[in-house]
Coordinates of C-alpha atoms in Angstrom, one line a residue:
X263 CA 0.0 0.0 0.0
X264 CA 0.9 3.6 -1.0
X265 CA 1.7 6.1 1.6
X266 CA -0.2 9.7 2.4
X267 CA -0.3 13.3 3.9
X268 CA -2.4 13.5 6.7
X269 CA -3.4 17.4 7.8
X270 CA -4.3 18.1 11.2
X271 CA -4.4 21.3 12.9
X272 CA -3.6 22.1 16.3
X273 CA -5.5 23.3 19.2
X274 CA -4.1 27.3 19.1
X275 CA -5.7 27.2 15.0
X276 CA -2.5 26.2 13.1
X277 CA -1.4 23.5 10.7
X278 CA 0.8 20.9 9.9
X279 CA 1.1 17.7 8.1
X280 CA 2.4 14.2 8.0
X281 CA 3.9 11.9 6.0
X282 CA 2.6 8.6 6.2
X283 CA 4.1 4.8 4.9
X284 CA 1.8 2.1 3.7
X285 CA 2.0 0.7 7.1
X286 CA 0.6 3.8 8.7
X287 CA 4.0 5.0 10.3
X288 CA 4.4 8.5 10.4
X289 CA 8.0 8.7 8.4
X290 CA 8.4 12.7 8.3
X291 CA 6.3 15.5 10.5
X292 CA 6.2 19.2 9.1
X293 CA 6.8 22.6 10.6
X294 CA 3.5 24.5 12.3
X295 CA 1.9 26.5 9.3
X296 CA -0.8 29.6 10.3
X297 CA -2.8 29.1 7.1
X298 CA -3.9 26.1 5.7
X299 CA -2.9 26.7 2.0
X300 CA 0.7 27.0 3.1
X301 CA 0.7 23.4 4.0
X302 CA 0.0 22.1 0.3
X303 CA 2.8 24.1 -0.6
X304 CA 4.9 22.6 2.4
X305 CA 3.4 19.3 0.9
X306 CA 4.5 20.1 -2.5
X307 CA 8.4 20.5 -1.3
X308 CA 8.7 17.8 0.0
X309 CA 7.6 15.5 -3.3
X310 CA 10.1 18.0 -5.2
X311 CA 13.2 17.3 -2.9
X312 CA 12.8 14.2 -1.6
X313 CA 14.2 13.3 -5.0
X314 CA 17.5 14.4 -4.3
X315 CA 19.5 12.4 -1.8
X316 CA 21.7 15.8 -0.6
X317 CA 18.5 17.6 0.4
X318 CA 18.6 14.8 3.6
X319 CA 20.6 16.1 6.6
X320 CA 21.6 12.8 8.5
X321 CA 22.0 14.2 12.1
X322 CA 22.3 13.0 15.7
X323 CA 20.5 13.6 18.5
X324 CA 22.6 14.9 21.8
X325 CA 21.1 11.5 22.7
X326 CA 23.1 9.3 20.4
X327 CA 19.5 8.8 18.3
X328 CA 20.0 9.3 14.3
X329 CA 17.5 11.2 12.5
X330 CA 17.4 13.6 9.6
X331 CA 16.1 16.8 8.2
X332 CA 14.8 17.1 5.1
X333 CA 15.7 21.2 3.5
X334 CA 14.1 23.3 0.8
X335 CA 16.7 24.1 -1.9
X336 CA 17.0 27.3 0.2
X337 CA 17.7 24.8 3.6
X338 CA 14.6 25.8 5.1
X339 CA 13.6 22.5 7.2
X340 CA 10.6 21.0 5.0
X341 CA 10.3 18.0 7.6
X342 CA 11.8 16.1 10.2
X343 CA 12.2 12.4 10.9
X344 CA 11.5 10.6 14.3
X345 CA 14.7 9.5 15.9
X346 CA 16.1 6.1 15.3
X347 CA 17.9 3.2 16.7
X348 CA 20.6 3.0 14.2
X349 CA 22.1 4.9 11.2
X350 CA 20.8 1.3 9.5
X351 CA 17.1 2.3 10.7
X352 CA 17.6 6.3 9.6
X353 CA 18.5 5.3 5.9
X354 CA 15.5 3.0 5.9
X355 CA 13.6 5.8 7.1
X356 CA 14.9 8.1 4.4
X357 CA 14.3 5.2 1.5
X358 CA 10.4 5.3 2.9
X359 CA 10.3 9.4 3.0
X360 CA 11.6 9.1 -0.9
X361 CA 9.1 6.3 -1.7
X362 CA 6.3 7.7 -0.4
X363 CA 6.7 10.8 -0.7
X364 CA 6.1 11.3 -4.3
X365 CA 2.1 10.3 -3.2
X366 CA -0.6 12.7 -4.0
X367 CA -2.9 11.2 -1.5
X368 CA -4.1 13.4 1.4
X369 CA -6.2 12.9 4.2
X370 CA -7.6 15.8 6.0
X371 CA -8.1 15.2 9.7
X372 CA -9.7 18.8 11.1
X373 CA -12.6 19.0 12.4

């Protein structure tokens, strides 16, 4: 099964999304967004650069935990990843976001 965006908004009025795997995961979580129509354009980023394998910052935690970032071509944080046991489990998580992320199904979760 294909991945998708979920949009939810937050309890102060403002907007974010999710990126979603087949399996449900949540593999990348946006920035907060005060209008709505800025998210589809947050959502539209991320399917342009997830193509590119050096718009993924591969980072660490203070923690030990990997995760990554991935930037705009301007380095603007589109989206970040959950933290990770391993640098093994972080690339797998980056090979979903690049799967997936290409996906133009959305699911709008506000009330």
């Amino acid at each position: 099964m294909a991945g998708w965006y979920e949009i939810s908004q937050t309890d102060d009025g403002q907007y974010r999304f999710v990126l979603k795997a087949g399996n449900g995961e949540v593999i990348l979580s946006s920035e907060l967004y005060k209008a709505k129509a800025s998210v589809q354009i947050g959502i539209e980023s991320v399917q342009k650069n997830s193509t590119e394998d050096e718009r993924f910052e591969r980072l660490e935690a203070k923690n030990g935990k990997p995760y990554f970032n991935l930037k705009a071509v301007n380095y603007q944080i589109i989206g970040r990843s959950q933290f990770y046991s391993s640098e093994q489990s972080r690339a797998k998580g980056i090979e979903s976001v690049k799967k997936n992320a290409s996906t133009t199904k959305i699911k709008e979760l506000i009330a």
